[in-house]
PDB file of N, CA and C in Angstrom:
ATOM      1  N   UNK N   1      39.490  28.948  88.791  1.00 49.00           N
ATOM      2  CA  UNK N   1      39.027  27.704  89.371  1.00 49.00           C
ATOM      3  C   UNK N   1      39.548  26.562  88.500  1.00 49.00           C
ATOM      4  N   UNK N   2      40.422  25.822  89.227  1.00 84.00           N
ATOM      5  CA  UNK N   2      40.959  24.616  87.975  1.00 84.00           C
ATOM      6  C   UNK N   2      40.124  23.275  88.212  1.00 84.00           C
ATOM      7  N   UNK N   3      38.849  23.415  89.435  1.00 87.00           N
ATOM      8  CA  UNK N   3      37.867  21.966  89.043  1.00 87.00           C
ATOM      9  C   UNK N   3      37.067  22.845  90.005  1.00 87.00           C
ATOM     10  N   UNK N   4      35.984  21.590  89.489  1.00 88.00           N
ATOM     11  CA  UNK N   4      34.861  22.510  90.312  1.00 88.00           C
ATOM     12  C   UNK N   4      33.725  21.152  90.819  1.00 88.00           C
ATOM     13  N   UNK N   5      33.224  21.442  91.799  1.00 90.00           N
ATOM     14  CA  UNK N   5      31.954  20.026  92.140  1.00 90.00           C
ATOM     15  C   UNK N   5      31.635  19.541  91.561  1.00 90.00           C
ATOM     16  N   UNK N   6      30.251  18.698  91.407  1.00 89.00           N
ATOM     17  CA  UNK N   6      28.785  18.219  90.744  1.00 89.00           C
ATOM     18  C   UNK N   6      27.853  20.059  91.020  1.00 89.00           C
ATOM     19  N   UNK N   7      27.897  20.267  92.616  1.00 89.00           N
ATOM     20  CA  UNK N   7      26.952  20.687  92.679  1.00 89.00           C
ATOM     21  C   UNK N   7      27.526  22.132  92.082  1.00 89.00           C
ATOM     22  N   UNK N   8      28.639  22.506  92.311  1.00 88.00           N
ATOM     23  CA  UNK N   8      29.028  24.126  91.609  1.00 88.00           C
ATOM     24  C   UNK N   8      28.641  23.919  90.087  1.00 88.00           C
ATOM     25  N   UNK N   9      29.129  22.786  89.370  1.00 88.00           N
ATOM     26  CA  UNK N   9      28.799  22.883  87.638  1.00 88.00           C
ATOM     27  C   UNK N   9      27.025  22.806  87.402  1.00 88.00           C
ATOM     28  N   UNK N  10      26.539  22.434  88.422  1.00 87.00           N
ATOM     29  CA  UNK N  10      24.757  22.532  88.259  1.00 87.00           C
ATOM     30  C   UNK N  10      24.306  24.036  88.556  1.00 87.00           C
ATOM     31  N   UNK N  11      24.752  24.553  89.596  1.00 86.00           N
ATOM     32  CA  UNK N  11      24.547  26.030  89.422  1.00 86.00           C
ATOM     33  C   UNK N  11      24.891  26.642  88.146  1.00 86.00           C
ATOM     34  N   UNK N  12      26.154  26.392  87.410  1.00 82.00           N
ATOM     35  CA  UNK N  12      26.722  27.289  86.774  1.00 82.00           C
ATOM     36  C   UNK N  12      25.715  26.745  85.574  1.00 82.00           C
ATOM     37  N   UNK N  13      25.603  25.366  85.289  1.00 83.00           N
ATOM     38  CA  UNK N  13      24.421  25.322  84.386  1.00 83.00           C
ATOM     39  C   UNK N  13      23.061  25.489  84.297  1.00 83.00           C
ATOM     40  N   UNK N  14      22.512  25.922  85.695  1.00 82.00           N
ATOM     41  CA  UNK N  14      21.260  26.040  85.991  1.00 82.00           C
ATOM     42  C   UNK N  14      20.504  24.702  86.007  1.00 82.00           C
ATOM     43  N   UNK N  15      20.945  23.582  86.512  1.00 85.00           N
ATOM     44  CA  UNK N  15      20.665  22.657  86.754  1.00 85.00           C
ATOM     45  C   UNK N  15      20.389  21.461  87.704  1.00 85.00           C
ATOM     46  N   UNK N  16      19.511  20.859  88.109  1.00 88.00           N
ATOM     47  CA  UNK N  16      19.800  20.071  89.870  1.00 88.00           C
ATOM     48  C   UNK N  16      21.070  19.813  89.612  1.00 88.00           C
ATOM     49  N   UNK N  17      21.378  19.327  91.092  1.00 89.00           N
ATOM     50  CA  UNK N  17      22.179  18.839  91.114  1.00 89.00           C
ATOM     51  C   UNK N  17      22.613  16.957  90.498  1.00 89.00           C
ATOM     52  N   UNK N  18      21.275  16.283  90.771  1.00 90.00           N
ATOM     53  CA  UNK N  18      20.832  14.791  90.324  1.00 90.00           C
ATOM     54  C   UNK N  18      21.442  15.016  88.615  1.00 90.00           C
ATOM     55  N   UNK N  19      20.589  15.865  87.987  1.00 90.00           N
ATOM     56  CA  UNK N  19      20.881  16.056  86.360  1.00 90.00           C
ATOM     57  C   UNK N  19      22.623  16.373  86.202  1.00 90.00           C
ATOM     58  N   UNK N  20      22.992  16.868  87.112  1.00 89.00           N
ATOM     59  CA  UNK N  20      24.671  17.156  86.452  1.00 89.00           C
ATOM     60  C   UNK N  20      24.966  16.134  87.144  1.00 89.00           C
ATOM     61  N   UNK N  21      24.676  15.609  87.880  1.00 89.00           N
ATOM     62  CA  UNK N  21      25.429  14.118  88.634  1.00 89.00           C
ATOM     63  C   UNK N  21      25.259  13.007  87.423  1.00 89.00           C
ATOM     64  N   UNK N  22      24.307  12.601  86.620  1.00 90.00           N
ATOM     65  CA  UNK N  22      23.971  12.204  85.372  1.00 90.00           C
ATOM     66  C   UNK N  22      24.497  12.279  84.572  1.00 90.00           C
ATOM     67  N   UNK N  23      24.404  13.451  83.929  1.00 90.00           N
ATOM     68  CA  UNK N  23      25.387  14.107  83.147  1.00 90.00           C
ATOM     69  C   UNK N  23      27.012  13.580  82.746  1.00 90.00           C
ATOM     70  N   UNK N  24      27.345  13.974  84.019  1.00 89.00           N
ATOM     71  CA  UNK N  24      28.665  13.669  84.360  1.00 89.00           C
ATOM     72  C   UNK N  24      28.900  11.889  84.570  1.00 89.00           C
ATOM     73  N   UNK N  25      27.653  11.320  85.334  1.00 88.00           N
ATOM     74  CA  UNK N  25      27.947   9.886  84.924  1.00 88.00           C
ATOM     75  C   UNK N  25      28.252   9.343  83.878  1.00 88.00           C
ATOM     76  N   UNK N  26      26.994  10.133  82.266  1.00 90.00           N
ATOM     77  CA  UNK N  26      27.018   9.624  81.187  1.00 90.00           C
ATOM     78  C   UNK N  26      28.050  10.129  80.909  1.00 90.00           C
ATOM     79  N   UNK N  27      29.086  10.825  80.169  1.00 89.00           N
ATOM     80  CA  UNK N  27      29.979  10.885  80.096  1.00 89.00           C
ATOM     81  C   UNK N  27      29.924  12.381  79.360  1.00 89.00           C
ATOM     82  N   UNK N  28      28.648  13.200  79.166  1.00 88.00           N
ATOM     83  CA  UNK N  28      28.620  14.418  78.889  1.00 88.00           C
ATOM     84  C   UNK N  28      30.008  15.660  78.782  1.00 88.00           C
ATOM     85  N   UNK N  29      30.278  15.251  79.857  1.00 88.00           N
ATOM     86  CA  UNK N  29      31.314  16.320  80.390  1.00 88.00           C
ATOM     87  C   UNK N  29      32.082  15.461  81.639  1.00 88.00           C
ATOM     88  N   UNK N  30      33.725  15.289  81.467  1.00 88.00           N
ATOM     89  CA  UNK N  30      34.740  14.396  81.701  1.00 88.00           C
ATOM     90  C   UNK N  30      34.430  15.127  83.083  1.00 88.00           C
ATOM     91  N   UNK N  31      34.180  14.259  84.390  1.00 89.00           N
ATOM     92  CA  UNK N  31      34.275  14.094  85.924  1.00 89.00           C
ATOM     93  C   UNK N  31      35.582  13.221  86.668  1.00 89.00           C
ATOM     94  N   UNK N  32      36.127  13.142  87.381  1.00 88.00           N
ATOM     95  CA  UNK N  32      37.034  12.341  87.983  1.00 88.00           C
ATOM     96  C   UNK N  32      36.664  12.423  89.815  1.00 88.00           C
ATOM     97  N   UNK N  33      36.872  11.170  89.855  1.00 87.00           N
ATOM     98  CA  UNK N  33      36.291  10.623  91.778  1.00 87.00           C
ATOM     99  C   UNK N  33      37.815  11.172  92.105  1.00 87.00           C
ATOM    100  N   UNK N  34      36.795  12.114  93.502  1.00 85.00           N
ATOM    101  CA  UNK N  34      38.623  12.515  94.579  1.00 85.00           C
ATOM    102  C   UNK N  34      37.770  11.753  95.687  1.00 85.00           C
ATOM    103  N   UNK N  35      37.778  10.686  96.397  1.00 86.00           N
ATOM    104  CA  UNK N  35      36.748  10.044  97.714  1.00 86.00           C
ATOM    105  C   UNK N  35      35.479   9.895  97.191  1.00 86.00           C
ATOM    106  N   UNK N  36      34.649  10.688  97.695  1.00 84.00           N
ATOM    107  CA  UNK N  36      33.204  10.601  97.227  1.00 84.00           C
ATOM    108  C   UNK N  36      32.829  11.990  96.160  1.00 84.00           C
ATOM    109  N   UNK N  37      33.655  12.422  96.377  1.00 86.00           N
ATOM    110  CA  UNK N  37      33.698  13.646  95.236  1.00 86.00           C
ATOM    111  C   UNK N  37      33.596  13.471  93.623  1.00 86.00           C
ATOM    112  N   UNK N  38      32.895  14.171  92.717  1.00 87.00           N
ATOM    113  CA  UNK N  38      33.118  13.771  91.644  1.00 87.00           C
ATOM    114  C   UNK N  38      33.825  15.163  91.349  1.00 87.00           C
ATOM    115  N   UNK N  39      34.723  15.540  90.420  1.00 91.00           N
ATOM    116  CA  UNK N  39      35.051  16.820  90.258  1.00 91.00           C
ATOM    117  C   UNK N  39      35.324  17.170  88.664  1.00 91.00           C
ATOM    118  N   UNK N  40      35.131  18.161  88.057  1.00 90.00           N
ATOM    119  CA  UNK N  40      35.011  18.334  86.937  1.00 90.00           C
ATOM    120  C   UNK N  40      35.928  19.550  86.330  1.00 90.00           C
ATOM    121  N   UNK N  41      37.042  19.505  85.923  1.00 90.00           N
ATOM    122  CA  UNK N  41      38.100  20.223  85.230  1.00 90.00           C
ATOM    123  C   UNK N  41      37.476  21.298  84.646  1.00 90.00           C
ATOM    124  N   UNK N  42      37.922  22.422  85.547  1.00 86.00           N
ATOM    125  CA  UNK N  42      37.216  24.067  84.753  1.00 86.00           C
ATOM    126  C   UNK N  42      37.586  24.015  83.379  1.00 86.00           C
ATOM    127  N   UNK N  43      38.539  24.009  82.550  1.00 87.00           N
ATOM    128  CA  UNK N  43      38.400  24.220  81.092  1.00 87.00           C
ATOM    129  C   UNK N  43      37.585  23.228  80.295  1.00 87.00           C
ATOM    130  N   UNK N  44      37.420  21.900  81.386  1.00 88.00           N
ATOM    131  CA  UNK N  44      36.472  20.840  80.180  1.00 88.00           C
ATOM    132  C   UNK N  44      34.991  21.515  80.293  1.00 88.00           C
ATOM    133  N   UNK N  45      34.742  21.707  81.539  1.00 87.00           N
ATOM    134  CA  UNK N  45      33.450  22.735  81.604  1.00 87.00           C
ATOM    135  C   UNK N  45      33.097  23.733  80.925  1.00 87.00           C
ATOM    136  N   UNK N  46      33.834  24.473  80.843  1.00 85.00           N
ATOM    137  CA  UNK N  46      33.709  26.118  80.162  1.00 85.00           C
ATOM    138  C   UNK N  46      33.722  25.463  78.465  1.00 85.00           C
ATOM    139  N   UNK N  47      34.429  24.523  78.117  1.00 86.00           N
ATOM    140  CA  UNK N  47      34.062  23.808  76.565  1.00 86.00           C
ATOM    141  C   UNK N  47      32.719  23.421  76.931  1.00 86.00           C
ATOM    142  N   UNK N  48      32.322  22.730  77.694  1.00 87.00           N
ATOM    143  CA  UNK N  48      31.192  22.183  78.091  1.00 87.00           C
ATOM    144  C   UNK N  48      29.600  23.398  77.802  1.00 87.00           C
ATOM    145  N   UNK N  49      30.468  23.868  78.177  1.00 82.00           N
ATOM    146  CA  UNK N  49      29.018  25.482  78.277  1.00 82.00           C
ATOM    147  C   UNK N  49      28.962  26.017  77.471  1.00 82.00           C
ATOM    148  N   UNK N  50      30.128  26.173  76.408  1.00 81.00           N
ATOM    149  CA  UNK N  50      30.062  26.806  74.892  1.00 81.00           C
ATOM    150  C   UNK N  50      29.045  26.205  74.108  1.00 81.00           C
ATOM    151  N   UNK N  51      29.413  24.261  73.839  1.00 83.00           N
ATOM    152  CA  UNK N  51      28.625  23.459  73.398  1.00 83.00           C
ATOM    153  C   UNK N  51      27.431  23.601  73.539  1.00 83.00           C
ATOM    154  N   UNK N  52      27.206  22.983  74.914  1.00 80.00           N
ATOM    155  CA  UNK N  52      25.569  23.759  75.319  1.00 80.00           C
ATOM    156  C   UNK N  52      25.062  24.847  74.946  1.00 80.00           C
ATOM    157  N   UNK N  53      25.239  25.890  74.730  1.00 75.00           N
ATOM    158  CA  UNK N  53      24.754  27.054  74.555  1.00 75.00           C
ATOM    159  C   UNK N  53      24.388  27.417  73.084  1.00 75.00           C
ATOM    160  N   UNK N  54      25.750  26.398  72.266  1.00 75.00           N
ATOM    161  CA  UNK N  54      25.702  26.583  71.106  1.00 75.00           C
ATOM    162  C   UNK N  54      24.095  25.594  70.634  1.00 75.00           C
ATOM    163  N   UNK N  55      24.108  24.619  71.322  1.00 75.00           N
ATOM    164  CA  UNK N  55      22.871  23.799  70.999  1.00 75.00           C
ATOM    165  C   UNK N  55      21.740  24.469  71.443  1.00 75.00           C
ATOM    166  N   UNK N  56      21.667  24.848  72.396  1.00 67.00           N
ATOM    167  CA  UNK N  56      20.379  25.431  72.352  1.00 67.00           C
ATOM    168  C   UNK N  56      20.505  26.812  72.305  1.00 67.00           C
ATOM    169  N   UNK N  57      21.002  27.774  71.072  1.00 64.00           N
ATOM    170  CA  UNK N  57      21.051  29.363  70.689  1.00 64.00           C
ATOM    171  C   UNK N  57      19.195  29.364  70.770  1.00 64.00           C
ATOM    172  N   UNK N  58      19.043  28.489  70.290  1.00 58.00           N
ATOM    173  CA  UNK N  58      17.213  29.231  70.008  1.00 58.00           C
ATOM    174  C   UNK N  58      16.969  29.525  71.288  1.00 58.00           C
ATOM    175  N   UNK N  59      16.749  29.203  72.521  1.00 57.00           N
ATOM    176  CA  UNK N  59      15.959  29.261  73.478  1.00 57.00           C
ATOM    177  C   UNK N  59      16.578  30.739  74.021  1.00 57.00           C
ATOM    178  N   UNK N  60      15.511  31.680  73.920  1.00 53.00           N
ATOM    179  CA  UNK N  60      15.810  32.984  74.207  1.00 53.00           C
ATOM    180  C   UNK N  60      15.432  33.130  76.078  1.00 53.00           C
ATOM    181  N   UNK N  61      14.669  32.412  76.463  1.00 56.00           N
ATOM    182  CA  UNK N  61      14.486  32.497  77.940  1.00 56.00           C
ATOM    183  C   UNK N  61      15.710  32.078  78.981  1.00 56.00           C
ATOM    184  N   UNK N  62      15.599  33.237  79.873  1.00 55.00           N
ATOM    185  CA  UNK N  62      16.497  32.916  80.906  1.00 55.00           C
ATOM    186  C   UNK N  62      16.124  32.871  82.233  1.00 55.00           C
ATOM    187  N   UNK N  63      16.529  31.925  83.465  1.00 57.00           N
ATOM    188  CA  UNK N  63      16.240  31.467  84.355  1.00 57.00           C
ATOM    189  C   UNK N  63      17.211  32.510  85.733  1.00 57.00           C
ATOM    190  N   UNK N  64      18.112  33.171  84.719  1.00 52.00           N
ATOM    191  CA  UNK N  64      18.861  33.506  85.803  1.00 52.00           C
ATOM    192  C   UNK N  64      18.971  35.212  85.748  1.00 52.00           C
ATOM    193  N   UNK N  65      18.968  35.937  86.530  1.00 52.00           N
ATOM    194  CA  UNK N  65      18.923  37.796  86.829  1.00 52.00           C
ATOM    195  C   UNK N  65      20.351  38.290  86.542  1.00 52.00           C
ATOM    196  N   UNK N  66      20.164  39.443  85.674  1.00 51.00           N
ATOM    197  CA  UNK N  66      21.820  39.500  86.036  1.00 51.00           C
ATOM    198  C   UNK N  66      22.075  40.933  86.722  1.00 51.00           C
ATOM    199  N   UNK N  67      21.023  40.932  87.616  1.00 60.00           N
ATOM    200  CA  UNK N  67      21.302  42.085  89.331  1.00 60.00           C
ATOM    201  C   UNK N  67      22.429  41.808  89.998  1.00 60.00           C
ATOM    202  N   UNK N  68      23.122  42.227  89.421  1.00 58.00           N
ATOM    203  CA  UNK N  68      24.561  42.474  90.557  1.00 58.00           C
ATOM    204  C   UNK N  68      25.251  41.125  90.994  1.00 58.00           C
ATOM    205  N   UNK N  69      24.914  40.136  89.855  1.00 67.00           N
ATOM    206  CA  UNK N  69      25.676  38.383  89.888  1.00 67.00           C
ATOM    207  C   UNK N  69      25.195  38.178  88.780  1.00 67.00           C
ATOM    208  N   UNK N  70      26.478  37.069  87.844  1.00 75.00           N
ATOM    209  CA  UNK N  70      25.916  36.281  87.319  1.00 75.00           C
ATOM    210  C   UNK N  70      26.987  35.448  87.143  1.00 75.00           C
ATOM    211  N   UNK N  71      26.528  34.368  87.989  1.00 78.00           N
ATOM    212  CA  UNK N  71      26.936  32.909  87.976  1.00 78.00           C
ATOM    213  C   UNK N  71      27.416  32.308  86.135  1.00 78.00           C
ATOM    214  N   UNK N  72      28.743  32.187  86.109  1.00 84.00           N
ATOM    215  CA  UNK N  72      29.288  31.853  84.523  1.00 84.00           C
ATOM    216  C   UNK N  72      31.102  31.625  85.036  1.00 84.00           C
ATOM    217  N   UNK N  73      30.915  30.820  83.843  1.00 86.00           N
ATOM    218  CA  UNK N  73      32.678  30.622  83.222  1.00 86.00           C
ATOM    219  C   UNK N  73      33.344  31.027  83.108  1.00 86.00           C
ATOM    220  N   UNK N  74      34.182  31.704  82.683  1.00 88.00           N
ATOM    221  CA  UNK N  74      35.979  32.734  81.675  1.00 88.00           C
ATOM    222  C   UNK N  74      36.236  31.631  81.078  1.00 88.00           C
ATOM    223  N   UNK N  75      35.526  31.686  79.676  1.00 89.00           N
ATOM    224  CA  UNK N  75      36.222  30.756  78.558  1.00 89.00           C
ATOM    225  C   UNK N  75      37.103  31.400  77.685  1.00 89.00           C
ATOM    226  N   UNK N  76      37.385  32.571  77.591  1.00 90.00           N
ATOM    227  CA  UNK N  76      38.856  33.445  76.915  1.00 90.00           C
ATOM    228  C   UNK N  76      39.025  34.506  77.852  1.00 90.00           C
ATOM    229  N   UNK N  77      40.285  34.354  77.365  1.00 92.00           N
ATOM    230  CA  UNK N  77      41.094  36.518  78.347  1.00 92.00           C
ATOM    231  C   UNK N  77      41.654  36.098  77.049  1.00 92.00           C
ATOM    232  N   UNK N  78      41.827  37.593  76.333  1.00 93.00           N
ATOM    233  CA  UNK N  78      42.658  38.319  75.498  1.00 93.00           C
ATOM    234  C   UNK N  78      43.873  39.479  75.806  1.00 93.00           C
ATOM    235  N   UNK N  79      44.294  39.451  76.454  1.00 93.00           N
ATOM    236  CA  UNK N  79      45.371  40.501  77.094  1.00 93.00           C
ATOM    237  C   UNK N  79      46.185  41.129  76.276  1.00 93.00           C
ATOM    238  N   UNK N  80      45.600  42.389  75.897  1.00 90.00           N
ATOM    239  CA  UNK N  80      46.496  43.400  74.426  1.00 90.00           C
ATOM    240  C   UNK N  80      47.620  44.744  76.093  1.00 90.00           C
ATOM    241  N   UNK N  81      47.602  45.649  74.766  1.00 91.00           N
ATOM    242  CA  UNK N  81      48.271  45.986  75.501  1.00 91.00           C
ATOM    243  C   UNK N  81      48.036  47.576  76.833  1.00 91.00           C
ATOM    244  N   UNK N  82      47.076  47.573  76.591  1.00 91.00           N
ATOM    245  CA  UNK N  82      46.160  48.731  77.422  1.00 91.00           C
ATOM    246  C   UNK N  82      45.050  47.482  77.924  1.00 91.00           C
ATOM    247  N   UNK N  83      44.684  47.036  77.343  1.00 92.00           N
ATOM    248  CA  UNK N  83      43.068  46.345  77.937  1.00 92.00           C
ATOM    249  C   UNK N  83      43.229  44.994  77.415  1.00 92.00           C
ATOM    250  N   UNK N  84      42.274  44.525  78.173  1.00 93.00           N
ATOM    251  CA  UNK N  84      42.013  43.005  77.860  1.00 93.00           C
ATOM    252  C   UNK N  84      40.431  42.546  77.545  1.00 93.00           C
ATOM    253  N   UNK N  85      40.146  41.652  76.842  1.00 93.00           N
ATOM    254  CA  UNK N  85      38.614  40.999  76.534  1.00 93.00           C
ATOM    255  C   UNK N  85      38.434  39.856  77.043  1.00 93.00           C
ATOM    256  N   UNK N  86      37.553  39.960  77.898  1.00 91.00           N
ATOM    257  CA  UNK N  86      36.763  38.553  78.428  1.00 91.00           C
ATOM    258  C   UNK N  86      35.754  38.189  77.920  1.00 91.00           C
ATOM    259  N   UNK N  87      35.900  36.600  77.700  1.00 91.00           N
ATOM    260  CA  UNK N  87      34.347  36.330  77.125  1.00 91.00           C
ATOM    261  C   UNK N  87      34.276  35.054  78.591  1.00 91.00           C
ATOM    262  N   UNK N  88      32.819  35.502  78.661  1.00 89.00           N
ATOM    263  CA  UNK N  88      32.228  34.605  80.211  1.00 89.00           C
ATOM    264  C   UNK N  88      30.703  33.816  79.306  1.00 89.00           C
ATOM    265  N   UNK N  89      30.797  32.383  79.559  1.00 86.00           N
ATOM    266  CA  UNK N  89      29.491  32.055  79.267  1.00 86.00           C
ATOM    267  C   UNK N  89      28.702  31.402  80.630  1.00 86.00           C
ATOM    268  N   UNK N  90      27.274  32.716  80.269  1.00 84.00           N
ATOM    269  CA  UNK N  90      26.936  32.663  81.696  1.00 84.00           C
ATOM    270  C   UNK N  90      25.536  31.749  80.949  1.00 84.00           C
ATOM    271  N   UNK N  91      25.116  30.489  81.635  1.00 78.00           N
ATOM    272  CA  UNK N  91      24.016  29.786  81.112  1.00 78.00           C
ATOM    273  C   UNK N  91      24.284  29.838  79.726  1.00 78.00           C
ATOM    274  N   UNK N  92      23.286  29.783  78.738  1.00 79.00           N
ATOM    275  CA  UNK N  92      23.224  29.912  77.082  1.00 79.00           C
ATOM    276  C   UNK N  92      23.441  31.007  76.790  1.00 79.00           C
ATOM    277  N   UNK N  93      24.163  32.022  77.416  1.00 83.00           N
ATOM    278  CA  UNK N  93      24.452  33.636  77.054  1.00 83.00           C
ATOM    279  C   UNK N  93      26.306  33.505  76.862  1.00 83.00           C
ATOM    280  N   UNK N  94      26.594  33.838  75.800  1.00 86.00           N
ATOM    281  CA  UNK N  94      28.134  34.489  75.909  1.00 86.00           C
ATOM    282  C   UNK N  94      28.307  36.308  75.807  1.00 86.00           C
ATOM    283  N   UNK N  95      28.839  36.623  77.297  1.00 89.00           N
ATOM    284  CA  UNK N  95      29.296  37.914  77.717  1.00 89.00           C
ATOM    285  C   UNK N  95      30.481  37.897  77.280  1.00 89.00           C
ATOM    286  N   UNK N  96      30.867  39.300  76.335  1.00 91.00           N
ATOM    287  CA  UNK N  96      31.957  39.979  76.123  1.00 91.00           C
ATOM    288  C   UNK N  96      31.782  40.830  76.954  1.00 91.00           C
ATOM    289  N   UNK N  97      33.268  41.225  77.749  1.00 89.00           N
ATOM    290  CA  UNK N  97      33.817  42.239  78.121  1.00 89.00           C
ATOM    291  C   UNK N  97      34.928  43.196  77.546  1.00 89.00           C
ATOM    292  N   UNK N  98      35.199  44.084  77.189  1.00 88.00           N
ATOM    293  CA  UNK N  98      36.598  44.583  76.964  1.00 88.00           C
ATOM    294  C   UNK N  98      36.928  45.718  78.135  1.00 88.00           C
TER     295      UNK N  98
END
């Protein structure tokens, strides 16, 4: 995904949509107008969600299930030479994969 909504980056943060519209007004995380669209550059996001997450490590509660979805980022691929490692930050959680 190389941009993404207001309202897709509020899901992915677990957030209204009003608060990431905010957000993104204040200048939190870099938005750009396409018409009435505000749209927000997947890699400034996925920096965006590291930050966040990194600020609030304490808060051990989560809002979101991870039954067979979980709504998150791809902030690295590592591509060796049999396998590759993904790290996904889903809400304040960073998932490794290998």
């Amino acid at each position: 995904m190389h941009h993404c909504t207001v309202s897709q980056a509020a899901e992915l943060l677990g957030l209204s949509t009003g608060i990431a519209r905010r957000w993104a007004d204040a200048g939190r995380y870099p938005a750009t107008r396409q018409g009435s669209k505000r749209l927000i550059p997947g890699p400034d996001l996925a920096a965006f969600c590291v930050q966040l997450a990194q600020e609030n490590a304490d808060e051990t509660e989560s809002t979101t299930s991870a039954r067979n979805a979980m709504p998150g980022i791809v902030t690295s691929v590592i591509l060796g030479d049999v396998t590759a490692q993904v790290e996904i930050q889903v809400g304040p959680h960073r998932v490794v994969s290998l």
